[in-house]
Tab-separated table of C-alpha atoms in Angstrom:
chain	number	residue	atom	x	y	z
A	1	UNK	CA	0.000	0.000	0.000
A	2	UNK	CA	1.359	3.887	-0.557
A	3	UNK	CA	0.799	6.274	1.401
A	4	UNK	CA	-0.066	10.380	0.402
A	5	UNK	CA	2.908	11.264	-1.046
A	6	UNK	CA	2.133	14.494	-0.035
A	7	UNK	CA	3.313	13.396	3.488
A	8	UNK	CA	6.403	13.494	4.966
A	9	UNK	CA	5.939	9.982	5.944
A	10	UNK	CA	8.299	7.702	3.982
A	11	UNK	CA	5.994	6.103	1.035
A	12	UNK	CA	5.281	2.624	1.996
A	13	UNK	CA	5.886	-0.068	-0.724
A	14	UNK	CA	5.094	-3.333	-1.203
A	15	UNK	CA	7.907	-5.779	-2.513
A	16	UNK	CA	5.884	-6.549	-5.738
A	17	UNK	CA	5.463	-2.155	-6.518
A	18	UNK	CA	9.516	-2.223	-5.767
A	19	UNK	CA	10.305	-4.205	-8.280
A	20	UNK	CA	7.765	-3.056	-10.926
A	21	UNK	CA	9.493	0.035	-10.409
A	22	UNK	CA	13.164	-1.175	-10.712
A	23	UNK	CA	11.931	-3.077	-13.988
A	24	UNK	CA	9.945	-0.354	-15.666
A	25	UNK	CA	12.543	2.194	-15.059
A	26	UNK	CA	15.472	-0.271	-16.296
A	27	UNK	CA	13.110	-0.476	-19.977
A	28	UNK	CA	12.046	-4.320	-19.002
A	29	UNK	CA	8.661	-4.258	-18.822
A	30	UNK	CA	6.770	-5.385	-21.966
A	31	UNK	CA	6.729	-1.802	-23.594
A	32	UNK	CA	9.870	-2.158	-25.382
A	33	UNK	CA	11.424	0.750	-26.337
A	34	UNK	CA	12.584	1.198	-29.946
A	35	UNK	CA	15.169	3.763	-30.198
A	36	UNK	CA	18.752	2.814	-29.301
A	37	UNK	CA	20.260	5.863	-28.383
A	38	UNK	CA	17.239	7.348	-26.779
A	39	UNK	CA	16.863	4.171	-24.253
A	40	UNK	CA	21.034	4.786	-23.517
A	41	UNK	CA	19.974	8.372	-22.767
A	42	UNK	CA	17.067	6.860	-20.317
A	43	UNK	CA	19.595	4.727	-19.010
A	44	UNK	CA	22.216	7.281	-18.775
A	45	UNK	CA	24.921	5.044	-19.688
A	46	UNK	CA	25.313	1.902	-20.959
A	47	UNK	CA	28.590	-0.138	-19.370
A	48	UNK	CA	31.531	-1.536	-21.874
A	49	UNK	CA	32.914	-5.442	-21.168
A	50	UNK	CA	34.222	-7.102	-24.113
A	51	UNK	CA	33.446	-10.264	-22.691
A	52	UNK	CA	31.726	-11.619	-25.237
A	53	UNK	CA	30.721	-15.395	-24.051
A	54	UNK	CA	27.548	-14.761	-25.483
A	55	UNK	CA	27.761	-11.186	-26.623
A	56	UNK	CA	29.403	-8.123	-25.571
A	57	UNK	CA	27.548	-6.210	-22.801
A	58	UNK	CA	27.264	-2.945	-25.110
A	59	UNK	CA	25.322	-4.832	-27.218
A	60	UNK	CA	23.657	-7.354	-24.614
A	61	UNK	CA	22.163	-4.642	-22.481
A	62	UNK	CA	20.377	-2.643	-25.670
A	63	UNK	CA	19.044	-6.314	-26.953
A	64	UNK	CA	17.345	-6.987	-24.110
A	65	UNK	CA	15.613	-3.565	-23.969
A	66	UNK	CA	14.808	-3.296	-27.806
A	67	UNK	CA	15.295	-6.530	-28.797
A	68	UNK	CA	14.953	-6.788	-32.992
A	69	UNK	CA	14.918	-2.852	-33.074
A	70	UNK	CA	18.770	-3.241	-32.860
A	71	UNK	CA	21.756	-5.468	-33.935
A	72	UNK	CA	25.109	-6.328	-32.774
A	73	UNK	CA	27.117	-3.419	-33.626
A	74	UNK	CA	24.238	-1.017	-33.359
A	75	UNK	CA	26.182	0.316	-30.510
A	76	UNK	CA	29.729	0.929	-32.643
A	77	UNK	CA	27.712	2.317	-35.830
A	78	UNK	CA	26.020	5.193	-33.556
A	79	UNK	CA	29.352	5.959	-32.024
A	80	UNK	CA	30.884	6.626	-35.237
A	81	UNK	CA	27.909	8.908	-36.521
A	82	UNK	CA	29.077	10.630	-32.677
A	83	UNK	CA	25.491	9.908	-31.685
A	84	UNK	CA	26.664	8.160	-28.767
A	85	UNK	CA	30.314	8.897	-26.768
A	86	UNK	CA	32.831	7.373	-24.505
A	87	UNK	CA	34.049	7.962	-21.111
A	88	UNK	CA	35.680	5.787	-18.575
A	89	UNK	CA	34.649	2.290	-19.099
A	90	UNK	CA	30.881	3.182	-20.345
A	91	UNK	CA	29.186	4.094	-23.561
A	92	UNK	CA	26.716	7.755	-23.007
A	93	UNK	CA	24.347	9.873	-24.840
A	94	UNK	CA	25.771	12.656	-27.283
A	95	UNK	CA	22.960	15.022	-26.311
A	96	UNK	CA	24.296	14.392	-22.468
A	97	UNK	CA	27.242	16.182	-23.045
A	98	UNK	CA	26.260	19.668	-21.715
A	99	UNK	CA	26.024	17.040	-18.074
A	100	UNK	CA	29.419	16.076	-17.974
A	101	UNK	CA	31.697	18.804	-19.290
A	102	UNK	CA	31.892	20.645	-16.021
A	103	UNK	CA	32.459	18.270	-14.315
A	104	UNK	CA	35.274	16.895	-16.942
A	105	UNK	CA	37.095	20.583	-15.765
A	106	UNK	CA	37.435	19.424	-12.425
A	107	UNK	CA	38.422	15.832	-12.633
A	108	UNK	CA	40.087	14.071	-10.461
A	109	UNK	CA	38.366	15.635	-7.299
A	110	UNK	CA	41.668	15.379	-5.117
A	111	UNK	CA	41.460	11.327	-4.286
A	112	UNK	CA	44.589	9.445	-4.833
A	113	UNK	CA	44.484	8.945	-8.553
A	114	UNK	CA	45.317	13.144	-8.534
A	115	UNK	CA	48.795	13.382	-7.315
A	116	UNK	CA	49.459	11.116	-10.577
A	117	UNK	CA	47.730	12.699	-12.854
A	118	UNK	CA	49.095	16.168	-11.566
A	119	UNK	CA	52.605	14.747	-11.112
A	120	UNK	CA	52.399	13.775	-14.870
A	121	UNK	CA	51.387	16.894	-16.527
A	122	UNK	CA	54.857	16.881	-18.684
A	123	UNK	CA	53.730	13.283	-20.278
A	124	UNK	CA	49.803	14.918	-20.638
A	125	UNK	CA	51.258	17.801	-22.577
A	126	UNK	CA	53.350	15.170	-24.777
A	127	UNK	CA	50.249	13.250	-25.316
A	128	UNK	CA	48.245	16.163	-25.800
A	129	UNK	CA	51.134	17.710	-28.763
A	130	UNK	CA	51.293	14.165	-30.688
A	131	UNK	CA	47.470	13.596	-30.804
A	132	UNK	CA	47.121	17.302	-31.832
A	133	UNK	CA	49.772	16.817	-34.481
A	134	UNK	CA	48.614	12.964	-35.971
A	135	UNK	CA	45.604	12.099	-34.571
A	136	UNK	CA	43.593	9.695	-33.766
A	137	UNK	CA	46.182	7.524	-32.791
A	138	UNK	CA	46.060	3.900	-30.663
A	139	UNK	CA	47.874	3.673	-27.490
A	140	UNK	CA	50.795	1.609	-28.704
A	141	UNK	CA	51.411	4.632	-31.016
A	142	UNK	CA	51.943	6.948	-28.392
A	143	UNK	CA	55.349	7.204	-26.369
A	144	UNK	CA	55.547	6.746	-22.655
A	145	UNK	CA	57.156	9.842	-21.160
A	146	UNK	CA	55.654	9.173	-17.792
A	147	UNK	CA	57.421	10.906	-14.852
A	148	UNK	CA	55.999	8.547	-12.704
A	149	UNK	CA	54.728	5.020	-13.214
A	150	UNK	CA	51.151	4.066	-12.444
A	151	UNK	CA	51.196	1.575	-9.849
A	152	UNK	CA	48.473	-0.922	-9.256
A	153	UNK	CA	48.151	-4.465	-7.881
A	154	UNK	CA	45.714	-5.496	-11.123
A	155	UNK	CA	46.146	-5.473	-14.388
A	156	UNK	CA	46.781	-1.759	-15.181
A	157	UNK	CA	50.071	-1.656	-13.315
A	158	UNK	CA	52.923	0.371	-15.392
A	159	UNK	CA	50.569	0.613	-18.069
A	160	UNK	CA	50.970	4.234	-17.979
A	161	UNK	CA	49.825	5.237	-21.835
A	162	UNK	CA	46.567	3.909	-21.422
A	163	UNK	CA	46.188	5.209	-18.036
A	164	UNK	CA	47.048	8.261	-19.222
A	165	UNK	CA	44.689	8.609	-22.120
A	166	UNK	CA	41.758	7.481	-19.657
A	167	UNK	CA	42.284	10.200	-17.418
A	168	UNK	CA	43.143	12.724	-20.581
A	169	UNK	CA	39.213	11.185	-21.323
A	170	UNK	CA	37.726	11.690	-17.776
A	171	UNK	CA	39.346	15.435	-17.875
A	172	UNK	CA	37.924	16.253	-20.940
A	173	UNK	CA	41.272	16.460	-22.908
A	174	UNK	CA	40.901	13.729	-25.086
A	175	UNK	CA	38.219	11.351	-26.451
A	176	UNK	CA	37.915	7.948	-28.380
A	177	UNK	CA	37.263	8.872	-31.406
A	178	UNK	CA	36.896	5.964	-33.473
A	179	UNK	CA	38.392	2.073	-33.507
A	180	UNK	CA	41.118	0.054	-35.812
A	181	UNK	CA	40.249	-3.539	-35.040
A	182	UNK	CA	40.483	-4.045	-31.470
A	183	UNK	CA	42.483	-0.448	-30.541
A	184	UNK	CA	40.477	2.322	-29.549
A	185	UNK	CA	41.963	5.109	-31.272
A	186	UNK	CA	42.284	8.738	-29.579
A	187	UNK	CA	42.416	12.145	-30.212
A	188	UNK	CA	41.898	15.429	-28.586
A	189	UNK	CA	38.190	16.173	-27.444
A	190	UNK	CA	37.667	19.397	-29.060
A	191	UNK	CA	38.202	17.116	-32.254
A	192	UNK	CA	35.723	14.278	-31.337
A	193	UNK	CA	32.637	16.030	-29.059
A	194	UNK	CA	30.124	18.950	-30.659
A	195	UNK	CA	30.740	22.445	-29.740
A	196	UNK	CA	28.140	22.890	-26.861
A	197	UNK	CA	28.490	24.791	-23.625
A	198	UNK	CA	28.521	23.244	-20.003
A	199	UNK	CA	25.469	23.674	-18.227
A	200	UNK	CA	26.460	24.942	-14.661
A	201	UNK	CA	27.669	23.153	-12.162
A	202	UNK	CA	24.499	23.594	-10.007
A	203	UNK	CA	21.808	22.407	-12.662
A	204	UNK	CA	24.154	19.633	-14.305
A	205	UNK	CA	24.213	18.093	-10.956
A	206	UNK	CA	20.384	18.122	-10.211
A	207	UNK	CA	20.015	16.397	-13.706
A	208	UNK	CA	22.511	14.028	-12.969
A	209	UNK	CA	20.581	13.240	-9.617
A	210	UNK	CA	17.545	12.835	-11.616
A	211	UNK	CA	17.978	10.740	-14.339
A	212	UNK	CA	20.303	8.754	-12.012
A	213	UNK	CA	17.068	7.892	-9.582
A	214	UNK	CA	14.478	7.931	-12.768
A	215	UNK	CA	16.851	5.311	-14.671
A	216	UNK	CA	17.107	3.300	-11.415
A	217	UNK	CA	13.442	3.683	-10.071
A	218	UNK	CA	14.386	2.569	-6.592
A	219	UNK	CA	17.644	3.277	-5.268
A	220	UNK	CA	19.488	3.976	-1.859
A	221	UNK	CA	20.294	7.685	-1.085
A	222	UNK	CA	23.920	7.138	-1.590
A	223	UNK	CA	25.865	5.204	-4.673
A	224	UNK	CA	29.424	4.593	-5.703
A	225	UNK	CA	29.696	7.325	-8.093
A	226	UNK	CA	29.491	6.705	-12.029
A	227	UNK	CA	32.833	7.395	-14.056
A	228	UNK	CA	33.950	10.757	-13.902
A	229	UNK	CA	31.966	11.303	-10.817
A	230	UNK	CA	33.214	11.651	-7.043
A	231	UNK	CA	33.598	8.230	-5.430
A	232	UNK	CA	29.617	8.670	-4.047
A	233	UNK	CA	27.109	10.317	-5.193
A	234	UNK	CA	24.093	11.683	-2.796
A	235	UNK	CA	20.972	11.252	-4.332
A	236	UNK	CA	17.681	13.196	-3.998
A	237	UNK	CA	13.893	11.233	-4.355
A	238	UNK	CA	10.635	10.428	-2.402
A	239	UNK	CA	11.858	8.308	0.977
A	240	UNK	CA	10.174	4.894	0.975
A	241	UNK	CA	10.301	1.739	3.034
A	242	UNK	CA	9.532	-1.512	0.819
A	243	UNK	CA	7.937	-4.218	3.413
A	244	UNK	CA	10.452	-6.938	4.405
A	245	UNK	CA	13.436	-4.456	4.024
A	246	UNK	CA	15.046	-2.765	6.776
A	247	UNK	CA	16.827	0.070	4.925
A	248	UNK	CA	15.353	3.312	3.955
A	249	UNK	CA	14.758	3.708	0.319
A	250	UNK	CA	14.362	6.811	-2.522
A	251	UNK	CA	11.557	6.329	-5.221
A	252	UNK	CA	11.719	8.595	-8.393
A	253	UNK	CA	8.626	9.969	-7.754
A	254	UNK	CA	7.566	9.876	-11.688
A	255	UNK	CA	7.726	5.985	-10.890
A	256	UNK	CA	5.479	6.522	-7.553
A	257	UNK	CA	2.766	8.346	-10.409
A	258	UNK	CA	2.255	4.903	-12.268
A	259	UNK	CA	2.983	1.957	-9.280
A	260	UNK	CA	-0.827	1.326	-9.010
A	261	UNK	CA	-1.373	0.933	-12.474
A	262	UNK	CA	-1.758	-2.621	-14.203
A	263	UNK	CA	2.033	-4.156	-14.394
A	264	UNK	CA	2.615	-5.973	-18.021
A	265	UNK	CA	6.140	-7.943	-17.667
A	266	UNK	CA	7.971	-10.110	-20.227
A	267	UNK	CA	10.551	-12.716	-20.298
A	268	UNK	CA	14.222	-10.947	-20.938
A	269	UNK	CA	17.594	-12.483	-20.441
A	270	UNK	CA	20.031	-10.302	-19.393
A	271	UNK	CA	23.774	-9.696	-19.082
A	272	UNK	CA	25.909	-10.565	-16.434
A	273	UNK	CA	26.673	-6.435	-16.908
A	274	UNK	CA	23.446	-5.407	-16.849
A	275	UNK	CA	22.402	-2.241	-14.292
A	276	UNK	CA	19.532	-4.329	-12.924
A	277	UNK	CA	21.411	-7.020	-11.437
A	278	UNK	CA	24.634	-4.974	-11.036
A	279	UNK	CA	23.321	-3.603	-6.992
A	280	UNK	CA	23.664	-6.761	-5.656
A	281	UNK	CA	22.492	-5.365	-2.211
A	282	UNK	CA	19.641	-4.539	-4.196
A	283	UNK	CA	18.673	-7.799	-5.808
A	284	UNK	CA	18.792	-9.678	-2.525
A	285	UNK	CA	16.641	-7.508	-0.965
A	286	UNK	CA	14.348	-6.803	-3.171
A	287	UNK	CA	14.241	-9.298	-5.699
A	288	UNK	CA	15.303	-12.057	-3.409
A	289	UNK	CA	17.951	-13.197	-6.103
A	290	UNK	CA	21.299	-14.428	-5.270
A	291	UNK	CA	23.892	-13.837	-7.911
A	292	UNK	CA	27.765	-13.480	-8.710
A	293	UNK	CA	29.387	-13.256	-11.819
A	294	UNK	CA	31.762	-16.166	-12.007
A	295	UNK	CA	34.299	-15.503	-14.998
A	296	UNK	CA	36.446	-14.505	-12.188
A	297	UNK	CA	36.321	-17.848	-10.447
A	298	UNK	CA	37.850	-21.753	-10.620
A	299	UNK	CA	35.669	-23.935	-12.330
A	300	UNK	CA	35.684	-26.233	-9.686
A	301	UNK	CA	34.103	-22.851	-7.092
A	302	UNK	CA	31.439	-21.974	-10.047
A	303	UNK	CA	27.522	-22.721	-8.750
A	304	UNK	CA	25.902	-21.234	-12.123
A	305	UNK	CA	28.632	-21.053	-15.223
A	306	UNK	CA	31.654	-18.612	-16.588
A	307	UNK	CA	28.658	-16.220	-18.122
A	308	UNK	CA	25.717	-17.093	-16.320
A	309	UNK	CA	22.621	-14.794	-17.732
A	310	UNK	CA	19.660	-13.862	-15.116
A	311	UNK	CA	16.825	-14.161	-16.374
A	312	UNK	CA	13.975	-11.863	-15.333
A	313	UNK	CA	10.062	-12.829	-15.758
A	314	UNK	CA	7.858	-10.684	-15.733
A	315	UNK	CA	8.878	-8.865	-11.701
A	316	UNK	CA	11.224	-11.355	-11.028
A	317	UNK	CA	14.353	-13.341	-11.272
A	318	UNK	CA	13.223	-17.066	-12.304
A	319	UNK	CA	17.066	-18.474	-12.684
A	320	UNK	CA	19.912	-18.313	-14.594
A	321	UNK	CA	21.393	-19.698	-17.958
A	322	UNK	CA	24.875	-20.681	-18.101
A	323	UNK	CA	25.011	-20.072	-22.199
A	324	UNK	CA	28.079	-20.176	-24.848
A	325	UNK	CA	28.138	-18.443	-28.246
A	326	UNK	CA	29.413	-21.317	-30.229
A	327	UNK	CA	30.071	-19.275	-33.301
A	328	UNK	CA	32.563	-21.736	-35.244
A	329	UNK	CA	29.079	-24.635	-34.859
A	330	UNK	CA	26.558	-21.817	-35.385
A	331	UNK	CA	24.519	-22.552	-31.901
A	332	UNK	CA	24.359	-20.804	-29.087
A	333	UNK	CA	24.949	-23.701	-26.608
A	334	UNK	CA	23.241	-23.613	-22.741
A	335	UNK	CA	25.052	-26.156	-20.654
A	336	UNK	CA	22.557	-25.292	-17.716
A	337	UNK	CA	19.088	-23.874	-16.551
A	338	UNK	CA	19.072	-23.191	-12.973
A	339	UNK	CA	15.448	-22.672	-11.830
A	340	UNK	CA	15.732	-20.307	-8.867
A	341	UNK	CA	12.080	-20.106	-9.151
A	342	UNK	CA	10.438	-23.896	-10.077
A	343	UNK	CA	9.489	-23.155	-14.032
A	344	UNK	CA	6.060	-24.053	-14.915
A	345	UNK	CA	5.075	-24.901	-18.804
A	346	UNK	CA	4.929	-21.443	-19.134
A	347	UNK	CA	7.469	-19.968	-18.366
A	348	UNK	CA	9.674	-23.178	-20.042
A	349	UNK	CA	8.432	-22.104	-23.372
A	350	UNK	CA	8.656	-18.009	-22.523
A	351	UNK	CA	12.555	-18.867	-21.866
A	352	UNK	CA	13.088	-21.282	-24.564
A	353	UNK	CA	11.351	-18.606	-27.052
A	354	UNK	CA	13.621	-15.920	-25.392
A	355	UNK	CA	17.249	-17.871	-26.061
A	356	UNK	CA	16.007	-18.863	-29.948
A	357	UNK	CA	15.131	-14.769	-30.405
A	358	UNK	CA	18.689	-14.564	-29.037
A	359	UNK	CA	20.128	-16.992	-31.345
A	360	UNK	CA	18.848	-15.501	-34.294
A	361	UNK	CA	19.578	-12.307	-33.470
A	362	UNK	CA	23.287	-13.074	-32.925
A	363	UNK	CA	23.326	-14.886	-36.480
A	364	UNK	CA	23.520	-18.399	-34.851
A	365	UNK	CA	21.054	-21.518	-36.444
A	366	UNK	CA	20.183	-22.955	-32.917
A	367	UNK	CA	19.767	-23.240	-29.939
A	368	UNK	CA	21.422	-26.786	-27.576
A	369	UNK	CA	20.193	-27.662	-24.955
């Protein structure tokens, strides 16, 4: 049941209205949306993995959203025609730009990857004279004149180009501006982004707050910021409690408008990357779905599979398919259903019908069970 939202009781939700409002604000109910880059905008971004067990998550995430209405690639085309940009790890609306750029200007806000950037300024300006002089280039095509090495216990120790170039990106220097193969190429920003103005600080950061808790629905009041943003990010909504839950809760309130009206779900199979499973807190609570993405692990410690996809039915998480791409045999090959949920007829044939749309859409013949 909710309460007058006029109060300044916390709105009272029901587990069922939490998640119809997680899924309709993640684009997974059954009104599919049918423009690419608008649902990115929507989503605000959309995250890059090139894990590509099944498919790569920029292209994943949109097919479960629009389904036929795109195609693998549909991400990379709309890039090129700069519909669409990069920045740090994640794939954003052109027409956003006016959010970021700001905020680009004052990147890194003083945490510890700052004394490196600022300690390398001699290697930016290097980086920032070849790319203006032969641009786009890849990163193996740009000398390392690093001052001081980057340092870090995972994979991106020493590589101090790349790192470089990233935080060029996430300062608004330089941009991706294109691909050759599997190297992003780069070259200054000005070169790459439209000429538009900043919005101020001030209102770029209430829109960011916005579409942040409108893409997410049903959030809590502080997140681990998005690239290019401070470590957290305060958000700003309608205060709920959701029944069973023992944390306080924010509701976009443009969500709280439509939770009494008739839910229509479908059946969607979703990345391992995808922003509805990714707050695992979240899921648990809400969804009462336990999942891990278990690439990282031993075979031997795996429960699900390497690329297990949830699967979401209509409000909620049924199971999980532990699929393959098996592009030299032409079938995308499941080696497991795991029915968190028991699946009735049903919902058998609303999953089955789901993987074969998948298959074809990936240019695959079958489907193996």
């Amino acid at each position: 049941m909710v309460t007058d939202p006029g109060t300044r009781s916390p709105v009272r939700l029901t587990r069922d209205q939490a998640r119809r409002i997680a899924v309709r604000a993640q684009l997974l109910d059954a009104r599919r949306p049918d423009d690419l880059v608008a649902a990115i905008e929507h989503l605000m971004v959309l995250p890059v993995d090139p894990t590509a067990a099944v498919a790569p998550a920029v292209d994943l995430v949109p097919w479960s959203r629009l389904g036929r209405a795109t195609w693998p690639g549909a991400v990379e085309d709309a890039l090129a025609d700069r519909m669409l940009f990069r920045l740090g790890g994640t794939v954003r609306s052109t027409a956003d730009l006016p959010l970021y750029l700001e905020q680009m200007r004052r990147w890194p806000f003083g945490d510890w990857r700052a004394s490196w950037f600022h300690d390398n300024a001699p290697f930016l300006d290097d980086v920032l004279r070849l790319l203006g002089a032969e641009g786009p280039l890849a990163a193996r095509d740009v000398p390392d004149t690093s001052v001081r090495p980057w340092r870090s216990t995972g994979w991106t120790g020493h590589r101090n180009v790349t790192q470089m170039l990233e935080f060029a990106s996430l300062h608004g220097d330089v941009a991706v501006s294109g691909r050759r193969g599997r190297d992003r190429l780069w070259d200054l920003a000005e070169r790459v982004y439209p000429d538009v103005d900043p919005l101020p600080r001030a209102e770029a950061e209430r829109e960011r707050v916005a579409r942040r808790v409108r893409a997410r629905g049903i959030t809590q009041a502080r997140l681990p910021g998005l690239p290019g943003d401070e470590d957290y990010v305060d958000l700003a909504g309608t205060p709920a409690t959701v029944e069973g839950t023992e944390r306080p809760w924010l509701v976009d309130p443009e969500a709280l408008e439509a939770v009494d009206e008739p839910f229509q779900g479908r059946t969607a199979v979703l990345s391992p990357f995808d922003a509805l499973v990714h707050d695992r807190a979240r899921l648990l609570e809400i969804f009462d779905f336990d999942y891990v993405l278990e690439m990282y692990k031993p075979r031997a410690q795996r429960r699900w599979g390497y690329f297990a996809l949830p699967v979401l039915h209509g409000d909620r998480f049924v199971g999980k398919v532990d699929a393959t791409a098996d592009r030299r045999a032409g079938v995308l090959r499941v080696d497991a259903i795991h029915e968190d949920l028991p699946f009735d007829p049903d919902v058998s044939r609303a999953v089955r019908g789901e993987l074969e749309d998948l298959a074809r859409w990936l240019g695959l013949d079958d489907v193996t069970l």
